[in-house]
Coordinates of C-alpha atoms and ligand atoms in Angstrom, one line a residue:
M184 CA -20.6 -19.3 17.0
K185 CA -22.9 -22.1 15.7
N186 CA -25.4 -23.5 18.2
K187 CA -25.0 -27.2 17.6
F188 CA -21.9 -29.4 17.2
Y189 CA -21.4 -32.7 15.4
I190 CA -18.0 -34.4 15.9
T191 CA -16.7 -37.7 14.6
T192 CA -13.7 -40.0 14.8
P193 CA -12.7 -42.3 11.9
I194 CA -14.5 -45.6 12.1
Y195 CA -11.7 -48.0 12.9
Y196 CA -11.0 -51.3 11.2
P197 CA -11.7 -54.1 13.6
S198 CA -8.9 -56.1 12.0
A199 CA -6.9 -55.9 15.3
E200 CA -7.6 -54.5 18.7
A201 CA -7.4 -50.8 19.4
H202 CA -4.0 -49.4 20.4
I203 CA -2.9 -46.1 21.9
G204 CA -3.1 -44.4 18.5
H205 CA -6.8 -45.1 18.1
A206 CA -7.3 -44.1 21.8
Y207 CA -5.5 -40.8 21.1
C208 CA -7.9 -39.8 18.3
T209 CA -10.9 -40.9 20.2
V210 CA -9.9 -39.1 23.4
M211 CA -9.2 -35.9 21.5
A212 CA -12.7 -36.0 19.9
D213 CA -14.2 -36.8 23.2
I214 CA -12.5 -33.8 24.8
L215 CA -13.9 -31.5 22.2
A216 CA -17.4 -33.0 22.5
R217 CA -17.3 -32.7 26.3
Y218 CA -16.0 -29.1 26.0
K219 CA -18.9 -28.1 23.7
R220 CA -21.5 -29.7 26.1
L221 CA -19.8 -27.9 29.0
R222 CA -20.5 -24.7 27.1
G223 CA -24.1 -25.6 26.7
I224 CA -23.9 -26.4 23.0
E225 CA -26.0 -29.3 21.8
T226 CA -23.6 -32.0 20.7
F227 CA -23.6 -35.3 18.9
F228 CA -20.4 -37.4 19.0
L229 CA -20.0 -40.4 16.7
T230 CA -17.5 -43.2 16.6
G231 CA -17.7 -46.7 15.2
T232 CA -16.1 -49.5 13.2
D233 CA -15.5 -50.0 9.5
E234 CA -16.2 -53.7 9.1
H235 CA -16.1 -54.6 5.4
G236 CA -13.3 -55.5 3.0
E237 CA -10.9 -58.1 1.9
K238 CA -8.5 -57.8 4.8
I239 CA -11.3 -58.6 7.4
Q240 CA -12.6 -61.4 5.3
K241 CA -9.1 -63.0 5.2
K242 CA -8.5 -62.6 8.9
A243 CA -11.8 -64.3 9.6
L244 CA -10.9 -67.2 7.3
E245 CA -7.6 -67.6 9.1
K246 CA -9.4 -67.8 12.4
G247 CA -12.0 -70.2 11.1
V248 CA -14.9 -67.9 11.8
T249 CA -17.3 -66.0 9.6
P250 CA -16.4 -62.3 8.9
Q251 CA -19.5 -61.3 10.9
Q252 CA -18.4 -63.3 13.9
Y253 CA -14.9 -61.9 13.6
V254 CA -16.0 -58.3 13.5
D255 CA -18.6 -58.8 16.3
E256 CA -15.9 -59.8 18.7
I257 CA -13.5 -57.0 17.9
A258 CA -16.2 -54.3 17.7
A259 CA -17.3 -55.3 21.2
K260 CA -13.7 -54.9 22.4
F261 CA -13.6 -51.4 20.9
Q262 CA -16.8 -50.5 22.7
D263 CA -15.6 -51.9 25.9
L264 CA -12.3 -49.9 25.7
W265 CA -14.2 -46.6 24.9
K266 CA -16.3 -47.2 28.0
K267 CA -13.2 -47.7 30.2
L268 CA -11.7 -44.5 28.6
R269 CA -14.9 -42.7 29.5
I270 CA -15.6 -41.8 25.9
S271 CA -19.0 -40.0 25.7
N272 CA -20.0 -41.0 22.2
D273 CA -23.7 -40.6 21.5
D274 CA -23.8 -43.5 19.0
F275 CA -21.5 -46.2 17.7
I276 CA -22.0 -47.1 14.1
R277 CA -21.0 -50.4 12.6
T278 CA -20.9 -50.6 8.8
T279 CA -22.4 -54.1 8.9
E280 CA -25.6 -52.8 10.5
E281 CA -28.7 -52.6 8.3
R282 CA -29.3 -48.9 9.0
H283 CA -26.0 -48.4 7.2
T284 CA -25.9 -51.0 4.4
V285 CA -29.3 -50.2 2.9
V286 CA -28.7 -46.5 2.8
V287 CA -25.2 -47.0 1.2
Q288 CA -26.9 -49.0 -1.6
D289 CA -29.3 -46.1 -2.1
I290 CA -26.5 -43.6 -2.1
F291 CA -24.7 -45.6 -4.7
S292 CA -27.9 -45.8 -6.8
K293 CA -28.4 -42.1 -6.5
L294 CA -24.9 -41.2 -7.6
Y295 CA -25.1 -43.7 -10.4
A296 CA -28.3 -42.3 -11.7
N297 CA -26.8 -38.9 -11.4
E298 CA -23.9 -40.1 -13.7
D299 CA -21.3 -39.4 -11.1
I300 CA -20.4 -43.1 -11.2
Y301 CA -19.6 -45.2 -14.3
L302 CA -18.6 -48.8 -15.0
G303 CA -15.0 -49.1 -16.2
K304 CA -11.9 -51.2 -15.7
Y305 CA -9.5 -51.2 -12.8
E306 CA -5.9 -51.9 -13.9
G307 CA -3.0 -52.7 -11.7
W308 CA -0.6 -55.3 -10.4
Y309 CA -2.5 -58.4 -9.3
C310 CA -1.4 -61.0 -6.8
T311 CA -3.4 -64.1 -7.5
P312 CA -2.8 -65.9 -4.1
C313 CA -3.7 -62.7 -2.2
E314 CA -6.4 -61.7 -4.7
S315 CA -5.2 -58.2 -4.4
F316 CA -4.4 -55.3 -6.7
W317 CA -1.3 -53.2 -5.9
T318 CA 0.1 -50.0 -7.3
D319 CA 3.5 -49.4 -9.0
T320 CA 5.0 -48.1 -5.9
Q321 CA 3.7 -51.0 -3.8
V322 CA 5.2 -53.7 -6.0
G323 CA 8.4 -51.8 -6.6
E324 CA 10.8 -52.5 -9.4
E325 CA 10.9 -56.2 -8.7
H326 CA 7.1 -56.5 -9.1
L327 CA 6.6 -58.4 -5.8
C328 CA 3.4 -58.5 -3.7
P329 CA 4.1 -56.4 -0.6
D330 CA 2.0 -58.8 1.4
C331 CA 3.3 -62.3 0.4
H332 CA 6.3 -61.3 -1.6
R333 CA 5.3 -63.5 -4.6
E334 CA 5.4 -62.2 -8.1
V335 CA 2.5 -60.1 -9.4
H336 CA 1.2 -59.6 -12.9
R337 CA -0.7 -56.9 -14.8
A338 CA -4.4 -57.5 -14.7
S339 CA -7.7 -55.6 -14.9
E340 CA -11.0 -56.0 -13.2
E341 CA -14.4 -54.5 -14.1
S342 CA -15.1 -51.7 -11.5
Y343 CA -17.3 -48.7 -10.9
F344 CA -15.6 -45.3 -10.7
F345 CA -16.5 -42.0 -9.2
K346 CA -15.9 -39.0 -11.5
T347 CA -13.7 -36.8 -9.4
Q348 CA -13.1 -34.1 -12.1
K349 CA -16.8 -33.4 -12.1
Y350 CA -16.6 -32.0 -8.6
L351 CA -13.0 -30.8 -8.4
P352 CA -13.9 -27.1 -9.2
D353 CA -16.6 -27.1 -6.4
L354 CA -14.1 -28.6 -4.0
L355 CA -11.4 -26.0 -4.8
K356 CA -13.9 -23.2 -4.4
Y357 CA -15.0 -24.5 -1.1
M358 CA -11.4 -24.8 0.1
D359 CA -10.7 -21.2 -1.0
E360 CA -13.9 -19.8 0.6
H361 CA -13.3 -21.8 3.9
P362 CA -9.6 -21.4 4.8
K363 CA -10.2 -23.4 8.0
F364 CA -11.9 -26.3 6.3
I365 CA -8.6 -28.3 6.6
L366 CA -6.8 -27.9 9.9
P367 CA -4.0 -27.4 10.7
I368 CA -3.9 -25.1 7.7
N369 CA -0.5 -26.4 6.5
R370 CA -2.2 -29.7 5.7
K371 CA -4.0 -28.0 2.8
N372 CA -0.8 -27.5 0.9
E373 CA 0.1 -31.1 1.4
M374 CA -3.3 -32.1 -0.1
M375 CA -2.8 -29.8 -3.1
N376 CA 0.8 -30.7 -3.9
T377 CA 0.6 -34.4 -3.3
F378 CA -2.9 -35.3 -4.7
I379 CA -4.6 -32.5 -6.5
K380 CA -1.9 -30.8 -8.6
P381 CA -0.4 -33.9 -10.0
G382 CA -3.8 -34.8 -11.4
L383 CA -6.6 -36.5 -9.5
G384 CA -7.7 -39.8 -11.0
D385 CA -11.3 -41.2 -10.7
L386 CA -11.9 -43.2 -7.6
C387 CA -12.6 -46.9 -7.8
V388 CA -15.7 -47.6 -5.7
S389 CA -16.4 -51.3 -6.3
R390 CA -14.7 -54.7 -6.4
T391 CA -15.6 -58.1 -7.7
S392 CA -12.6 -60.0 -6.3
F393 CA -14.1 -60.5 -2.8
D394 CA -17.6 -60.4 -1.5
W395 CA -17.4 -59.2 2.2
G396 CA -19.0 -55.8 1.5
I397 CA -22.3 -54.1 0.5
Q398 CA -23.6 -55.4 -2.7
I399 CA -24.5 -53.0 -5.5
K400 CA -28.2 -53.5 -6.3
E401 CA -27.8 -52.8 -10.0
N402 CA -25.0 -55.3 -10.4
P403 CA -24.7 -57.7 -7.5
K404 CA -21.4 -59.3 -8.5
H405 CA -19.9 -56.0 -7.3
V406 CA -19.4 -54.9 -3.7
I407 CA -19.0 -51.3 -2.8
Y408 CA -15.3 -50.6 -2.2
V409 CA -14.2 -49.3 1.2
W410 CA -14.3 -45.5 1.1
M411 CA -17.7 -45.1 -0.4
D412 CA -19.0 -47.5 2.3
A413 CA -16.9 -46.1 5.1
L414 CA -17.2 -42.3 4.7
T415 CA -21.0 -42.4 4.4
N416 CA -21.2 -43.6 8.0
Y417 CA -21.1 -40.0 9.1
I418 CA -24.6 -39.4 7.6
T419 CA -26.1 -42.9 7.8
A420 CA -25.6 -42.8 11.6
L421 CA -27.7 -39.7 11.7
G422 CA -30.5 -41.4 9.8
Y423 CA -29.9 -39.9 6.4
G424 CA -32.1 -41.8 3.9
S425 CA -34.0 -43.6 6.6
N426 CA -37.6 -43.2 7.9
D427 CA -36.5 -40.9 10.7
T428 CA -34.2 -38.1 9.5
S429 CA -34.7 -35.8 12.5
K430 CA -31.1 -36.2 13.7
F431 CA -29.8 -35.8 10.2
Q432 CA -31.7 -32.6 9.8
K433 CA -30.5 -31.3 13.1
F434 CA -26.9 -32.2 13.1
W435 CA -26.0 -32.2 9.4
A436 CA -28.5 -30.4 7.2
D437 CA -28.8 -27.4 9.5
E438 CA -26.1 -24.8 8.7
N439 CA -26.2 -23.8 12.3
T440 CA -24.4 -27.1 13.2
E441 CA -20.6 -27.0 13.2
I442 CA -19.5 -30.3 11.7
V443 CA -16.0 -31.5 12.6
H444 CA -14.3 -34.7 11.4
I445 CA -11.2 -35.7 13.4
V446 CA -8.9 -37.9 11.3
G447 CA -5.4 -39.2 11.3
A448 CA -2.9 -38.0 8.7
D449 CA -3.1 -41.4 7.0
I450 CA -6.7 -40.9 5.8
S451 CA -6.9 -37.2 5.5
R452 CA -7.2 -37.2 1.7
F453 CA -10.3 -39.3 1.7
H454 CA -12.0 -36.9 4.0
V455 CA -10.7 -33.7 2.4
I456 CA -11.1 -34.7 -1.3
Y457 CA -13.5 -37.6 -1.9
W458 CA -15.9 -37.1 0.9
P459 CA -16.8 -33.5 0.0
M460 CA -17.3 -34.7 -3.6
F461 CA -19.7 -37.5 -2.6
L462 CA -21.6 -35.0 -0.5
K463 CA -21.8 -32.6 -3.4
G464 CA -23.1 -35.4 -5.6
L465 CA -25.8 -36.0 -3.0
G466 CA -26.6 -32.3 -2.9
L467 CA -25.6 -32.1 0.8
R468 CA -23.7 -29.4 2.7
L469 CA -20.0 -30.0 3.4
P470 CA -18.4 -30.3 6.9
D471 CA -17.0 -27.2 8.5
R472 CA -13.6 -28.7 9.4
V473 CA -11.5 -31.8 8.9
F474 CA -8.9 -31.7 11.6
V475 CA -5.9 -33.8 10.7
H476 CA -4.1 -35.1 13.8
G477 CA -0.6 -36.6 13.7
L478 CA 0.3 -40.2 14.1
L479 CA 2.1 -41.5 17.2
D480 CA 5.0 -43.9 17.2
L481 CA 6.4 -45.9 20.0
N482 CA 10.0 -45.1 20.9
G483 CA 10.6 -43.8 17.4
E484 CA 9.2 -46.9 15.6
K485 CA 5.9 -47.2 13.8
M486 CA 3.5 -49.1 16.0
S487 CA 2.7 -52.5 14.5
K488 CA 1.5 -55.8 15.9
S489 CA 4.1 -57.8 13.9
R490 CA 7.0 -55.8 15.3
G491 CA 5.6 -56.4 18.8
N492 CA 5.6 -52.7 19.7
V493 CA 1.9 -51.9 20.3
V494 CA 0.8 -50.3 23.5
S495 CA -2.7 -51.2 24.6
P496 CA -4.5 -48.5 26.6
L497 CA -6.1 -51.0 28.9
P498 CA -3.2 -51.9 31.2
L499 CA -2.4 -48.1 31.4
I500 CA -5.9 -47.3 32.5
D501 CA -5.8 -50.1 35.1
R502 CA -2.5 -49.0 36.6
Y503 CA -2.7 -45.2 36.4
G504 CA -6.4 -44.4 36.2
V505 CA -8.3 -43.1 33.2
D506 CA -7.6 -39.4 33.9
S507 CA -3.8 -39.9 33.7
V508 CA -4.1 -41.7 30.4
R509 CA -6.4 -39.0 29.0
W510 CA -4.3 -36.2 30.3
F511 CA -1.1 -37.7 28.9
L512 CA -2.6 -38.1 25.4
A513 CA -4.2 -34.7 25.4
K514 CA -1.3 -32.7 26.8
E515 CA 1.8 -34.4 25.6
F516 CA 1.3 -34.4 21.9
S517 CA 0.8 -31.3 19.8
F518 CA -2.6 -31.9 18.2
G519 CA -1.9 -31.8 14.5
S520 CA 1.7 -33.0 14.6
D521 CA 3.2 -36.5 14.8
G522 CA 4.3 -37.6 18.2
R523 CA 6.6 -40.0 19.9
F524 CA 5.2 -42.1 22.8
T525 CA 7.9 -43.1 25.2
P526 CA 7.2 -44.7 28.6
E527 CA 9.4 -42.0 30.3
L528 CA 7.3 -39.2 28.8
F529 CA 4.2 -40.8 30.2
A530 CA 5.5 -40.9 33.7
E531 CA 7.1 -37.4 33.5
R532 CA 4.0 -35.8 32.1
C533 CA 1.9 -37.2 34.8
N534 CA 4.4 -36.1 37.5
V535 CA 4.9 -32.5 36.1
D536 CA 1.3 -31.6 35.5
L537 CA -0.8 -33.8 37.7
A538 CA 1.2 -34.7 40.8
N539 CA 3.5 -31.6 41.1
N540 CA 1.3 -28.9 39.8
F541 CA -2.5 -29.6 40.1
G542 CA -2.3 -32.3 42.8
N543 CA 0.2 -30.4 44.9
L544 CA -2.0 -27.3 44.8
I545 CA -5.0 -29.3 45.9
N546 CA -3.2 -31.0 48.8
R547 CA -1.6 -27.8 50.1
T548 CA -4.8 -25.8 49.9
T549 CA -6.8 -28.5 51.6
A550 CA -4.2 -28.9 54.4
M551 CA -4.0 -25.1 55.0
I552 CA -7.8 -24.6 55.2
I553 CA -8.1 -27.4 57.7
K554 CA -5.2 -26.0 59.7
Y555 CA -6.0 -22.3 59.6
F556 CA -9.8 -22.2 59.2
N557 CA -11.0 -25.5 60.7
G558 CA -11.8 -26.8 57.3
V559 CA -14.3 -24.0 56.4
I560 CA -13.5 -22.0 53.2
P561 CA -13.3 -18.3 54.4
Q562 CA -14.9 -15.3 52.8
L563 CA -13.0 -12.8 50.6
T564 CA -12.0 -9.5 52.2
K565 CA -10.3 -6.5 50.5
L566 CA -8.0 -7.7 47.8
N567 CA -4.3 -6.6 47.7
E568 CA -2.1 -6.4 44.5
K569 CA -1.1 -10.1 44.6
D570 CA -4.7 -11.2 45.0
L571 CA -5.8 -9.0 42.1
A572 CA -3.2 -10.3 39.9
I573 CA -4.5 -13.9 40.3
K574 CA -8.1 -12.7 39.8
E575 CA -7.1 -11.1 36.5
L576 CA -5.1 -14.1 35.4
T577 CA -8.1 -16.3 36.2
E578 CA -10.4 -14.2 34.0
K579 CA -7.8 -14.1 31.2
T580 CA -7.3 -17.8 31.4
I581 CA -11.0 -18.6 31.1
N582 CA -11.2 -16.3 28.1
S583 CA -8.2 -17.7 26.3
Y584 CA -9.2 -21.3 27.1
E585 CA -12.5 -20.8 25.4
I586 CA -10.9 -19.2 22.3
Y587 CA -8.4 -21.9 21.9
M588 CA -10.9 -24.8 22.5
D589 CA -13.4 -23.3 20.0
D590 CA -10.5 -23.2 17.5
L591 CA -9.7 -26.9 18.2
K592 CA -6.4 -25.9 19.8
V593 CA -6.7 -28.3 22.7
N594 CA -3.0 -28.2 23.8
E595 CA -3.0 -24.4 24.0
G596 CA -6.3 -24.5 25.8
L597 CA -4.9 -26.9 28.4
T598 CA -1.6 -25.1 28.7
V599 CA -3.2 -21.8 29.8
V600 CA -4.9 -23.7 32.6
T601 CA -1.7 -25.4 33.7
E602 CA -0.1 -21.9 33.7
L603 CA -2.8 -20.6 36.0
L604 CA -2.2 -23.6 38.3
N605 CA 1.5 -22.8 38.3
A606 CA 0.8 -19.2 39.1
A607 CA -1.4 -20.3 42.1
N608 CA 1.4 -22.5 43.4
K609 CA 3.8 -19.5 43.1
Y610 CA 1.2 -17.3 44.8
I611 CA 1.5 -19.6 47.9
E612 CA 5.2 -19.1 47.9
E613 CA 4.9 -15.3 47.6
T614 CA 2.1 -14.7 50.1
Q615 CA 3.5 -17.2 52.7
P616 CA 0.3 -18.1 54.4
W617 CA 2.3 -19.7 57.3
V618 CA 3.8 -16.2 58.0
L619 CA 0.4 -14.5 57.7
S620 CA -1.0 -17.0 60.2
K621 CA 1.9 -16.4 62.7
E622 CA 1.4 -12.7 62.4
G623 CA -2.3 -13.0 62.9
K624 CA -3.2 -11.4 59.5
V625 CA -6.5 -13.3 59.3
D626 CA -8.0 -11.2 56.5
E627 CA -5.0 -11.6 54.2
L628 CA -4.9 -15.3 55.0
A629 CA -8.6 -15.6 54.2
N630 CA -8.1 -14.1 50.8
V631 CA -5.3 -16.4 49.9
M632 CA -7.4 -19.5 50.9
A633 CA -10.5 -18.3 49.1
I634 CA -8.5 -17.5 46.0
L635 CA -6.7 -20.8 46.0
V636 CA -10.0 -22.7 46.2
N637 CA -11.4 -20.6 43.4
T638 CA -8.4 -21.3 41.2
I639 CA -8.7 -25.0 41.9
V640 CA -12.5 -25.1 41.1
V641 CA -12.2 -23.0 38.0
S642 CA -9.3 -25.1 36.7
T643 CA -11.1 -28.3 37.5
K644 CA -14.1 -27.2 35.4
L645 CA -11.9 -26.1 32.5
L646 CA -10.0 -29.4 32.6
S647 CA -13.1 -31.5 33.1
P648 CA -13.4 -32.4 29.4
V649 CA -10.1 -34.3 30.0
L650 CA -10.0 -35.1 33.7
V651 CA -13.5 -36.6 34.0
E652 CA -13.0 -38.5 37.3
T653 CA -11.0 -35.8 38.9
K654 CA -13.9 -33.3 38.7
E655 CA -16.1 -35.5 40.9
K656 CA -13.2 -35.9 43.4
V657 CA -12.4 -32.2 43.6
F658 CA -16.0 -31.3 44.0
A659 CA -16.3 -33.8 46.9
Q660 CA -13.1 -32.7 48.5
F661 CA -14.1 -29.0 48.6
G662 CA -17.8 -29.7 49.3
I663 CA -18.9 -27.9 46.1
K664 CA -22.7 -27.9 46.1
K665 CA -24.7 -28.8 42.9
E666 CA -25.6 -25.1 42.3
L667 CA -21.9 -24.1 42.3
Q668 CA -20.8 -26.9 40.0
G669 CA -21.9 -25.3 36.7
Y670 CA -19.5 -23.8 34.2
E671 CA -21.1 -20.4 34.3
V672 CA -20.2 -20.1 38.0
N673 CA -16.7 -19.5 36.7
H674 CA -17.7 -15.9 36.1
Q675 CA -18.2 -15.3 39.8
F676 CA -15.1 -14.7 41.8
C677 CA -14.7 -16.8 45.0
P678 CA -18.3 -17.9 45.7
F679 CA -17.3 -20.8 47.8
N680 CA -17.1 -19.4 51.3
G681 CA -18.8 -21.4 54.1
L682 CA -18.2 -24.7 52.4
T683 CA -16.4 -27.4 54.3
V684 CA -13.3 -29.1 53.0
N685 CA -12.6 -32.8 53.4
K686 CA -9.1 -34.1 53.6
G687 CA -9.3 -36.7 50.9
N688 CA -6.5 -38.9 49.5
P689 CA -3.8 -37.4 47.2
L690 CA -5.4 -37.4 43.8
F691 CA -2.3 -37.9 41.7
P692 CA 0.5 -39.9 43.4
R693 CA 4.0 -39.2 42.1
L694 CA 5.3 -41.9 39.8
D695 CA 8.7 -43.3 39.9
V696 CA 9.9 -42.9 36.3
A697 CA 12.2 -45.9 36.2
T698 CA 9.7 -48.3 37.7
E699 CA 6.9 -47.1 35.4
T700 CA 9.2 -47.2 32.3
D701 CA 9.8 -50.9 33.0
F702 CA 6.1 -51.5 33.5
I703 CA 5.1 -49.8 30.2
N704 CA 7.9 -51.6 28.3
S705 CA 6.7 -54.9 29.7
I706 CA 3.1 -54.3 28.3
S707 CA 4.2 -53.3 24.8
K708 CA 3.6 -56.2 22.5
Ligands
LIG810 O1 -8.3 -46.0 8.3 N1 -1.3 -42.7 16.0 O2 -9.2 -47.3 10.0 P1 -8.0 -47.6 11.0 C1 -2.4 -41.9 16.0 N2 -11.4 -47.6 8.6 N3 -3.5 -42.3 15.5 C2 -3.6 -43.5 14.9 C3 -2.5 -44.3 14.9 C4 -1.3 -43.9 15.4 N4 -0.2 -44.6 15.4 N5 -2.9 -45.5 14.3 C5 -4.2 -45.3 14.0 C6 -9.2 -46.6 8.8 N6 -4.7 -44.1 14.4 C7 -10.6 -46.6 8.2 C8 -11.2 -45.2 8.5 S1 -13.1 -43.4 8.3 C9 -14.4 -43.2 7.3 C10 -12.5 -45.0 7.8 C11 -6.0 -43.5 14.2 O3 -8.4 -48.6 12.0 C12 -6.0 -42.3 13.3 O4 -7.1 -41.5 13.6 O5 -6.7 -47.9 10.2 C13 -6.2 -42.9 11.9 O6 -6.6 -42.0 11.0 C14 -7.2 -44.0 12.3 O7 -6.8 -44.5 13.6 C15 -7.1 -45.1 11.2 O8 -7.8 -46.2 11.8

């Protein structure tokens, strides 16, 4: 396993406020970053905003502010949301920052000097009022602008292009030699069949029809067109091409760093095809993995502001707490497949896993230790068969969890932990502590209590990349001292005897599905 980890989310367009889809991607990346840190792996986690382009320029104009004022306001809202969602990013890159813009200009110059980029003509369907080029598919048979629905005409514009064919053989070789470069692996076929096999055209990397972008030094009437500007954020944020390249050396250049980009299915081809080519052109190593997650819809419809069906994460966090929102996102949707958000699913997921399973186990265990042992966690005695089965399951769970998480299989990693929690709840039913108490079987009763606490603490640590606030609460409730809070303590069995349990409030109250469905529907806009 590599000893350092660099993980990124896409840099989002601050053309509208973040919705649950953006939160989904960012939370998943955050979980992986927190997991690696938990395992003692030096980690750098990057997110940010992609602030140039015609769309942003137009939105600013509509609002009567400068593009910079416009993006400043929305970028601040993104940052605020990530704070509330407890996102642990190490940096937040904005493409309008000088540390990015000057390096992008140099990157362009380098690729141009290398003859990877040439000046040509961009041809397409042009909408004059919108000042936009569209493709055949976008304008359809009637040749109408998909934005304003007015007629478009054929036009051409001088543009710079990146030569994709020059690097295609390198890319194909890399894909062959690294079968886990694109994850889930079925996404590779999609890339091959949709984009590469039909013939990959050169990529347009400049525009002259708008000016909210990074100017090309060699030809200032051009601005660098979106993807060459946006993708390079992953290295400019690390200081590539700057006076201080130490982070870049550590988290990118060093082969001992695992580099993972998390991206939505909508932008996978830019990360899987063009980004590796730019890197090759710059003589840099390629990322280890591009993980393509699915897109979420709301009640079966694509989330879009104009349709009024966008869910903002903020009111959810306010009402249910950050851990419930993080849990729902991480556990409900299969990482890598598209998903459907429904208000019912949200409430049910929180009830099934958090209130009924994890929360219930915590409440029952706390109450029993207070009742049977005056609140002091007892010491383990000789284990019987049922105790040994839980011990074995705990060890197996830790092991599978690590394998899954290292393989970016977050759902599977979380599922093995919820199965352990289920098993612990069943263990209570089977051992019947209330009977053991009545019959005075104190040793057996002590084992059950010690094992339940151990299961709770181990699970809390394994789930801590997702349930960030719960961890603190569980540690407080079971009096877990600093020296027992580390991840490596998981390899000791039941080292918590003598600690005092506090009653605490129920961590995850049960939600009434109908009431919460009404609430979530009322905040979708
Ligand atoms: O594409 N479900 O920015 P963007 C799940 N600036 N994830 C979703 C989602 C949904 N419904 N909607 C958005 C851009 N996302 C470029 C990226 S990167 C160098 C430049 C997430 O604001 C998902 O990760 O449109 C998707 O890929 C990303 O937001 C697109 O964000």
